Short mmCIF file of C-alpha atoms in Angstrom, two decimals:
data_model
loop_
_atom_site.label_atom_id
_atom_site.label_comp_id
_atom_site.label_asym_id
_atom_site.label_seq_id
_atom_site.Cartn_x
_atom_site.Cartn_y
_atom_site.Cartn_z
CA UNK H 1 0.00 0.00 0.00
CA UNK H 2 1.46 3.30 -1.09
CA UNK H 3 1.82 5.95 1.59
CA UNK H 4 2.29 9.63 1.14
CA UNK H 5 3.49 12.41 3.37
CA UNK H 6 1.40 15.21 1.94
CA UNK H 7 -1.48 14.38 4.27
CA UNK H 8 0.81 15.34 7.13
CA UNK H 9 1.20 18.85 5.79
CA UNK H 10 -1.74 20.07 7.82
CA UNK H 11 -2.94 23.53 8.75
CA UNK H 12 -1.14 25.08 5.76
CA UNK H 13 -2.75 28.31 4.63
CA UNK H 14 -3.48 29.00 1.01
CA UNK H 15 -2.96 32.71 1.37
CA UNK H 16 -2.71 35.24 4.16
CA UNK H 17 -3.23 38.80 3.05
CA UNK H 18 -1.54 41.78 4.65
CA UNK H 19 -3.22 43.57 7.49
CA UNK H 20 -2.39 46.40 9.85
CA UNK H 21 -0.76 45.30 13.05
CA UNK H 22 -3.19 45.22 15.94
CA UNK H 23 -6.21 46.01 13.74
CA UNK H 24 -9.45 44.51 15.03
CA UNK H 25 -11.22 42.19 12.62
CA UNK H 26 -14.61 40.58 12.28
CA UNK H 27 -14.17 37.03 11.05
CA UNK H 28 -16.32 34.23 9.70
CA UNK H 29 -15.61 30.67 8.61
CA UNK H 30 -17.28 29.11 5.59
CA UNK H 31 -16.47 25.46 4.99
CA UNK H 32 -17.73 22.00 4.15
CA UNK H 33 -17.11 18.36 4.85
CA UNK H 34 -17.93 15.02 3.35
CA UNK H 35 -19.69 13.21 6.20
CA UNK H 36 -19.07 9.81 4.54
CA UNK H 37 -22.46 8.19 4.30
CA UNK H 38 -24.47 9.85 7.06
CA UNK H 39 -27.54 7.61 6.99
CA UNK H 40 -30.10 6.94 9.67
CA UNK H 41 -30.87 3.31 10.59
CA UNK H 42 -34.28 3.15 8.94
CA UNK H 43 -34.63 1.73 5.45
CA UNK H 44 -36.17 4.48 3.36
CA UNK H 45 -37.55 5.37 -0.05
CA UNK H 46 -38.19 8.69 -1.78
CA UNK H 47 -41.75 9.92 -2.10
CA UNK H 48 -42.44 12.53 -4.77
CA UNK H 49 -45.68 14.45 -4.36
CA UNK H 50 -45.84 16.45 -7.56
CA UNK H 51 -48.99 18.26 -6.45
CA UNK H 52 -46.83 20.42 -4.17
CA UNK H 53 -44.55 23.28 -5.17
CA UNK H 54 -41.14 22.10 -6.40
CA UNK H 55 -39.36 24.28 -3.82
CA UNK H 56 -41.40 22.73 -1.00
CA UNK H 57 -39.28 20.03 0.73
CA UNK H 58 -42.43 17.89 0.80
CA UNK H 59 -42.35 17.75 -3.02
CA UNK H 60 -39.58 15.14 -2.76
CA UNK H 61 -38.98 13.65 0.67
CA UNK H 62 -37.52 10.57 2.32
CA UNK H 63 -40.00 8.19 3.95
CA UNK H 64 -39.68 4.90 5.90
CA UNK H 65 -40.35 1.87 3.71
CA UNK H 66 -43.16 0.66 5.94
CA UNK H 67 -45.13 3.88 5.38
CA UNK H 68 -45.33 3.50 1.59
CA UNK H 69 -48.55 1.51 1.80
CA UNK H 70 -50.32 4.46 3.42
CA UNK H 71 -49.44 6.93 0.65
CA UNK H 72 -51.06 7.49 -2.71
CA UNK H 73 -48.66 6.65 -5.55
CA UNK H 74 -48.81 5.58 -9.17
CA UNK H 75 -46.59 3.14 -11.04
CA UNK H 76 -43.97 5.35 -12.66
CA UNK H 77 -41.49 4.24 -15.33
CA UNK H 78 -40.48 7.62 -16.68
CA UNK H 79 -37.48 9.87 -16.21
CA UNK H 80 -36.77 10.90 -12.62
CA UNK H 81 -36.78 14.68 -12.73
CA UNK H 82 -38.72 17.33 -10.84
CA UNK H 83 -40.13 18.74 -14.04
CA UNK H 84 -41.34 15.35 -15.28
CA UNK H 85 -43.03 14.57 -11.95
CA UNK H 86 -45.11 17.72 -11.59
CA UNK H 87 -48.68 16.65 -10.90
CA UNK H 88 -47.70 13.02 -10.25
CA UNK H 89 -47.22 11.00 -7.06
CA UNK H 90 -44.55 8.30 -7.14
CA UNK H 91 -42.17 6.26 -4.99
CA UNK H 92 -38.49 5.90 -5.86
CA UNK H 93 -36.48 3.20 -4.12
CA UNK H 94 -32.94 4.03 -2.94
CA UNK H 95 -30.30 1.50 -3.93
CA UNK H 96 -28.19 2.29 -0.87
CA UNK H 97 -30.81 2.34 1.89
CA UNK H 98 -30.52 -1.34 2.79
CA UNK H 99 -26.78 -1.08 3.39
CA UNK H 100 -27.19 1.13 6.45
CA UNK H 101 -29.64 -0.81 8.61
CA UNK H 102 -29.34 -3.13 11.62
CA UNK H 103 -30.07 -6.09 9.31
CA UNK H 104 -27.20 -5.34 6.92
CA UNK H 105 -23.65 -6.75 7.13
CA UNK H 106 -22.65 -3.39 8.62
CA UNK H 107 -24.98 -3.97 11.59
CA UNK H 108 -25.68 -0.25 11.38
CA UNK H 109 -27.48 0.34 14.65
CA UNK H 110 -28.44 3.31 16.82
CA UNK H 111 -25.16 3.17 18.74
CA UNK H 112 -23.10 3.51 15.55
CA UNK H 113 -25.43 6.21 14.19
CA UNK H 114 -25.06 8.28 17.36
CA UNK H 115 -21.28 7.89 17.31
CA UNK H 116 -21.27 9.01 13.69
CA UNK H 117 -23.35 12.09 14.52
CA UNK H 118 -21.09 13.03 17.44
CA UNK H 119 -17.97 12.65 15.29
CA UNK H 120 -19.26 14.85 12.47
CA UNK H 121 -20.54 17.47 14.92
CA UNK H 122 -17.13 17.65 16.58
CA UNK H 123 -15.40 18.27 13.25
CA UNK H 124 -17.89 20.96 12.21
CA UNK H 125 -17.62 22.79 15.53
CA UNK H 126 -13.83 23.01 15.25
CA UNK H 127 -13.42 24.03 11.61
CA UNK H 128 -11.70 27.40 11.59
CA UNK H 129 -12.07 27.80 15.35
CA UNK H 130 -8.33 28.37 15.79
CA UNK H 131 -8.89 31.68 13.98
CA UNK H 132 -12.46 32.64 14.85
CA UNK H 133 -12.92 31.07 18.32
CA UNK H 134 -16.31 29.80 17.22
CA UNK H 135 -17.99 27.33 14.85
CA UNK H 136 -18.40 28.13 11.14
CA UNK H 137 -21.12 30.54 10.08
CA UNK H 138 -21.97 28.39 7.04
CA UNK H 139 -21.18 24.71 6.45
CA UNK H 140 -21.81 22.56 3.40
CA UNK H 141 -22.53 18.85 3.87
CA UNK H 142 -21.84 16.04 1.41
CA UNK H 143 -23.26 12.48 1.51
CA UNK H 144 -26.32 13.02 3.70
CA UNK H 145 -29.21 10.63 3.27
CA UNK H 146 -32.07 12.99 4.03
CA UNK H 147 -33.20 16.00 6.03
CA UNK H 148 -33.72 13.94 9.20
CA UNK H 149 -30.03 13.09 9.59
CA UNK H 150 -29.18 16.79 9.29
CA UNK H 151 -31.76 17.67 11.93
CA UNK H 152 -30.23 15.04 14.22
CA UNK H 153 -26.75 16.40 13.47
CA UNK H 154 -27.46 20.03 14.40
CA UNK H 155 -29.04 18.86 17.68
CA UNK H 156 -25.75 17.31 18.79
CA UNK H 157 -24.30 19.03 21.91
CA UNK H 158 -21.27 20.31 19.98
CA UNK H 159 -23.55 22.21 17.57
CA UNK H 160 -26.88 22.84 19.29
CA UNK H 161 -25.87 26.15 20.89
CA UNK H 162 -25.11 27.66 17.48
CA UNK H 163 -28.75 27.35 16.32
CA UNK H 164 -28.07 26.11 12.80
CA UNK H 165 -30.72 26.26 10.11
CA UNK H 166 -30.97 23.74 7.25
CA UNK H 167 -31.25 24.02 3.48
CA UNK H 168 -31.69 20.62 1.83
CA UNK H 169 -33.40 19.10 -1.20
CA UNK H 170 -33.59 15.41 -2.02
CA UNK H 171 -31.80 14.48 -5.23
CA UNK H 172 -32.38 11.58 -7.61
CA UNK H 173 -28.88 10.26 -6.97
CA UNK H 174 -28.70 6.54 -7.67
CA UNK H 175 -27.53 5.80 -4.10
CA UNK H 176 -29.85 8.27 -2.40
CA UNK H 177 -27.28 10.76 -1.07
CA UNK H 178 -27.53 14.53 -1.22
CA UNK H 179 -25.69 17.78 -0.53
CA UNK H 180 -26.98 20.34 1.96
CA UNK H 181 -26.13 23.55 3.77
CA UNK H 182 -26.40 24.45 7.44
CA UNK H 183 -25.98 27.99 8.74
CA UNK H 184 -25.98 29.96 11.97
CA UNK H 185 -29.30 31.79 11.86
CA UNK H 186 -27.95 34.85 13.64
CA UNK H 187 -25.27 35.33 10.99
CA UNK H 188 -26.70 34.14 7.68
CA UNK H 189 -30.14 34.98 6.32
CA UNK H 190 -31.09 32.98 3.21
CA UNK H 191 -33.19 34.78 0.60
CA UNK H 192 -33.48 32.04 -2.03
CA UNK H 193 -32.46 28.45 -2.61
CA UNK H 194 -32.83 25.95 -5.40
CA UNK H 195 -31.34 22.75 -6.73
CA UNK H 196 -30.04 22.31 -10.26
CA UNK H 197 -30.24 18.78 -11.59
CA UNK H 198 -27.11 17.59 -13.34
CA UNK H 199 -28.29 15.58 -16.32
CA UNK H 200 -25.59 13.19 -17.51
CA UNK H 201 -25.78 10.06 -19.63
CA UNK H 202 -23.84 6.81 -19.93
CA UNK H 203 -22.42 5.23 -23.08
CA UNK H 204 -25.75 3.47 -23.59
CA UNK H 205 -27.53 6.83 -23.71
CA UNK H 206 -29.38 6.24 -20.46
CA UNK H 207 -29.62 8.95 -17.82
CA UNK H 208 -27.24 8.48 -14.87
CA UNK H 209 -28.60 9.92 -11.67
CA UNK H 210 -26.19 11.90 -9.53
CA UNK H 211 -26.19 14.71 -6.98
CA UNK H 212 -27.68 18.13 -7.68
CA UNK H 213 -25.87 21.44 -7.35
CA UNK H 214 -27.41 23.35 -4.44
CA UNK H 215 -27.60 27.13 -4.95
CA UNK H 216 -28.27 29.37 -1.95
CA UNK H 217 -28.29 33.18 -1.87
CA UNK H 218 -28.61 35.43 1.15
CA UNK H 219 -26.85 37.77 3.53
CA UNK H 220 -23.82 36.82 5.63
CA UNK H 221 -23.41 39.43 8.37
CA UNK H 222 -25.38 41.79 6.11
CA UNK H 223 -23.28 41.14 2.98
CA UNK H 224 -24.85 39.63 -0.11
CA UNK H 225 -23.41 36.17 -0.80
CA UNK H 226 -24.17 33.02 -2.77
CA UNK H 227 -23.14 29.45 -2.02
CA UNK H 228 -22.94 26.60 -4.52
CA UNK H 229 -22.63 23.11 -3.00
CA UNK H 230 -21.21 20.38 -5.24
CA UNK H 231 -20.59 16.65 -5.25
CA UNK H 232 -19.58 15.92 -8.82
CA UNK H 233 -19.73 12.50 -10.53
CA UNK H 234 -17.06 10.09 -9.38
CA UNK H 235 -14.18 8.59 -11.34
CA UNK H 236 -15.93 5.24 -11.44
CA UNK H 237 -14.97 3.57 -14.71
CA UNK H 238 -11.71 5.51 -14.92
CA UNK H 239 -10.67 9.17 -14.76
CA UNK H 240 -10.61 9.75 -18.52
CA UNK H 241 -13.82 7.87 -19.27
CA UNK H 242 -15.75 9.69 -16.55
CA UNK H 243 -14.28 13.16 -17.17
CA UNK H 244 -17.06 14.31 -19.55
CA UNK H 245 -19.53 13.93 -16.68
CA UNK H 246 -17.51 16.28 -14.48
CA UNK H 247 -17.02 18.64 -17.41
CA UNK H 248 -20.81 18.79 -17.62
CA UNK H 249 -20.99 19.52 -13.89
CA UNK H 250 -18.43 22.30 -14.29
CA UNK H 251 -20.41 23.83 -17.15
CA UNK H 252 -23.59 23.76 -15.06
CA UNK H 253 -21.83 25.30 -12.07
CA UNK H 254 -20.34 28.06 -14.20
CA UNK H 255 -23.73 28.80 -15.71
CA UNK H 256 -25.24 29.15 -12.23
CA UNK H 257 -22.38 31.29 -10.91
CA UNK H 258 -22.43 33.52 -13.99
CA UNK H 259 -26.19 33.93 -13.63
CA UNK H 260 -25.99 35.08 -10.01
CA UNK H 261 -23.08 37.35 -10.78
CA UNK H 262 -24.88 38.91 -13.76
CA UNK H 263 -27.97 39.61 -11.66
CA UNK H 264 -25.88 41.44 -9.03
CA UNK H 265 -22.10 41.77 -9.55
CA UNK H 266 -21.64 42.77 -5.88
CA UNK H 267 -22.69 39.30 -4.66
CA UNK H 268 -19.76 37.35 -3.22
CA UNK H 269 -19.70 33.80 -4.60
CA UNK H 270 -18.47 30.63 -2.90
CA UNK H 271 -18.47 27.33 -4.81
CA UNK H 272 -17.34 24.38 -2.73
CA UNK H 273 -17.47 20.64 -2.45
CA UNK H 274 -16.03 17.34 -3.61
CA UNK H 275 -15.30 17.88 -7.30
CA UNK H 276 -13.74 14.43 -7.80
CA UNK H 277 -11.06 16.27 -9.78
CA UNK H 278 -7.92 18.20 -8.86
CA UNK H 279 -7.49 21.96 -9.38
CA UNK H 280 -5.56 21.30 -12.62
CA UNK H 281 -8.17 18.96 -14.10
CA UNK H 282 -9.92 19.95 -17.31
CA UNK H 283 -13.29 20.33 -15.60
CA UNK H 284 -12.08 23.02 -13.20
CA UNK H 285 -9.41 24.58 -15.40
CA UNK H 286 -11.10 24.66 -18.82
CA UNK H 287 -14.85 24.44 -18.14
CA UNK H 288 -15.30 26.32 -14.86
CA UNK H 289 -12.20 28.37 -15.70
CA UNK H 290 -11.19 28.58 -12.03
CA UNK H 291 -7.93 30.53 -11.91
CA UNK H 292 -4.82 29.54 -9.92
CA UNK H 293 -3.76 33.03 -8.81
CA UNK H 294 -5.33 36.45 -8.10
CA UNK H 295 -3.20 37.94 -10.89
CA UNK H 296 -5.10 35.77 -13.38
CA UNK H 297 -8.50 37.21 -12.45
CA UNK H 298 -10.41 39.41 -14.88
CA UNK H 299 -13.95 40.20 -15.94
CA UNK H 300 -13.95 37.15 -18.20
CA UNK H 301 -12.17 34.89 -15.66
CA UNK H 302 -13.59 36.03 -12.32
CA UNK H 303 -13.27 32.82 -10.26
CA UNK H 304 -10.28 31.92 -8.08
CA UNK H 305 -9.49 28.38 -6.86
CA UNK H 306 -8.26 28.89 -3.30
CA UNK H 307 -6.88 25.36 -3.18
CA UNK H 308 -4.50 25.61 -6.13
CA UNK H 309 -1.49 26.78 -4.02
CA UNK H 310 -2.05 23.88 -1.61
CA UNK H 311 -2.22 21.45 -4.51
CA UNK H 312 1.12 22.73 -5.82
CA UNK H 313 2.60 22.12 -2.35
CA UNK H 314 1.46 18.49 -2.46
CA UNK H 315 -1.33 18.79 0.10
CA UNK H 316 -4.17 16.31 -0.37
CA UNK H 317 -7.68 15.91 1.02
CA UNK H 318 -8.09 12.20 0.30
CA UNK H 319 -6.51 9.16 -1.27
CA UNK H 320 -8.22 7.84 -4.39
CA UNK H 321 -7.02 4.42 -5.53
CA UNK H 322 -3.95 4.83 -3.33
CA UNK H 323 -2.87 8.18 -4.77
CA UNK H 324 -3.16 11.60 -3.11
CA UNK H 325 -5.73 14.01 -4.53
CA UNK H 326 -7.11 17.41 -3.63
CA UNK H 327 -10.74 16.91 -4.67
CA UNK H 328 -12.15 19.09 -1.88
CA UNK H 329 -11.95 22.69 -3.01
CA UNK H 330 -13.34 26.18 -2.48
CA UNK H 331 -13.64 28.58 -5.40
CA UNK H 332 -14.57 32.24 -4.92
CA UNK H 333 -15.44 35.25 -7.07
CA UNK H 334 -12.82 37.95 -7.49
CA UNK H 335 -14.71 40.44 -5.30
CA UNK H 336 -13.81 38.30 -2.26
CA UNK H 337 -10.11 38.94 -2.85
CA UNK H 338 -8.40 41.98 -1.33
CA UNK H 339 -4.86 42.80 -0.24
CA UNK H 340 -6.10 44.73 2.77
CA UNK H 341 -8.76 44.60 5.45
CA UNK H 342 -11.80 46.65 4.44
CA UNK H 343 -15.37 47.09 5.61
CA UNK H 344 -16.42 44.12 3.48
CA UNK H 345 -15.47 40.48 3.82
CA UNK H 346 -12.41 39.23 1.96
CA UNK H 347 -10.39 36.02 2.13
CA UNK H 348 -7.94 35.82 5.02
CA UNK H 349 -6.88 32.23 4.47
CA UNK H 350 -8.13 28.84 3.33
CA UNK H 351 -7.09 25.42 4.59
CA UNK H 352 -7.56 21.70 4.41
CA UNK H 353 -8.57 20.88 7.98
CA UNK H 354 -6.58 17.88 9.21
CA UNK H 355 -5.99 17.93 12.98
CA UNK H 356 -4.31 14.80 14.39
CA UNK H 357 -7.57 13.07 15.33
CA UNK H 358 -8.66 13.10 11.67
CA UNK H 359 -5.47 11.37 10.50
CA UNK H 360 -4.76 7.63 10.62
CA UNK H 361 -1.76 7.04 12.87
CA UNK H 362 -0.61 3.59 11.77
CA UNK H 363 -0.98 0.65 9.41
CA UNK H 364 -1.36 0.60 5.66
CA UNK H 365 -3.44 3.78 5.76
CA UNK H 366 -1.09 5.85 7.89
CA UNK H 367 -1.46 9.51 6.97
CA UNK H 368 -4.82 8.95 5.25
CA UNK H 369 -8.07 10.46 6.57
CA UNK H 370 -9.44 8.44 9.50
CA UNK H 371 -12.53 7.16 7.72
CA UNK H 372 -15.68 5.76 9.32
CA UNK H 373 -15.77 2.43 7.52
CA UNK H 374 -13.32 -0.30 6.66
CA UNK H 375 -15.56 -2.43 4.51
CA UNK H 376 -18.47 -3.35 6.78
CA UNK H 377 -16.53 -2.57 9.96
CA UNK H 378 -17.21 0.72 11.72
CA UNK H 379 -13.84 2.15 12.72
CA UNK H 380 -15.00 4.95 14.99
CA UNK H 381 -13.47 7.38 12.49
CA UNK H 382 -14.80 10.49 10.82
CA UNK H 383 -14.57 10.60 7.04
CA UNK H 384 -12.58 9.46 4.02
CA UNK H 385 -12.06 13.15 3.16
CA UNK H 386 -10.47 16.00 5.07
CA UNK H 387 -12.76 19.05 5.29
CA UNK H 388 -11.92 22.43 3.77
CA UNK H 389 -12.68 25.94 4.95
CA UNK H 390 -12.02 29.59 4.23
CA UNK H 391 -11.74 32.30 6.88
CA UNK H 392 -13.15 35.70 5.92
CA UNK H 393 -12.19 38.99 7.55
CA UNK H 394 -13.33 42.61 7.59
CA UNK H 395 -13.29 45.68 9.76
CA UNK H 396 -15.79 45.35 12.63
#
């Protein structure tokens, strides 16, 4: 098993901009983490009630399998898409729901579920805290099963006092996992949210169902911002063969970012998530056109990849097929970049968060993220990805 030392290069900052000595600052952390299959213990299905508004969480919700018989539903063999299901009522079965139950080989019981919740809550509460002395203002989540697991997560003792709100929509992902956003209600006020379905197709021409891109706009400490949560298609089948799917995701993300920016150029944009590609991959470099350095920013290339300098230093956020990769990235619009502290938020620094407890200490996976599962065995770990965050600063 190949090992690599780049995982040990923790707490490295991407960039630290100049500031006046002794100047007071207001700070905020924005970050995300892959919670590595945060499922509850109840086998579920998706219920789509197309008679409700698409933006209503009840339009597409997760339900226990044993409640299906009490709900009105038709036999549906069509394409799974919000638009196609308007006016219809249907049940969609999750391929992954049986894996995380007490009856499965994982023996996924309440004890394991509670340990998983406590672990993820601990990580969230500490992201950026060495700079801000508090939990993040906004946190993206990757690989959540449904809204219920997020509600359970924010009730954990490590997070409850921060009064997090939730923005989540069920996707048509083939496994039944979604992206979501939680936010401290006293600091972030959402004004709009939506999900954008990523429509990709296999070699046989059939639709492949994956995660949506979650778009959220609002005000962070009274500044207009937009967040774009991503979990792009994996490299299953090989990096080259699967790249067109991530190129499609990049094109969709760029279209959404460009749209928000065109509507109001003052909005500060934050795109983040597991892109399943490195900063130098075609998807991010050529389709999203995320730039490696502030000097490369312009009106036609307004997006900066905060993780590019870390990538060049050899820092990784995971190991894919035994090789280090930096798939977990944060990309911002150029109006979040400043070489001085002003009255508006700008980037202070960005990091891959890898404190010692998130790093495997020994064995074949020494230096790798301390993941939750080794096959069907719960390890007591946290995730197979290190989280990422950016610290923002401004004059108080």
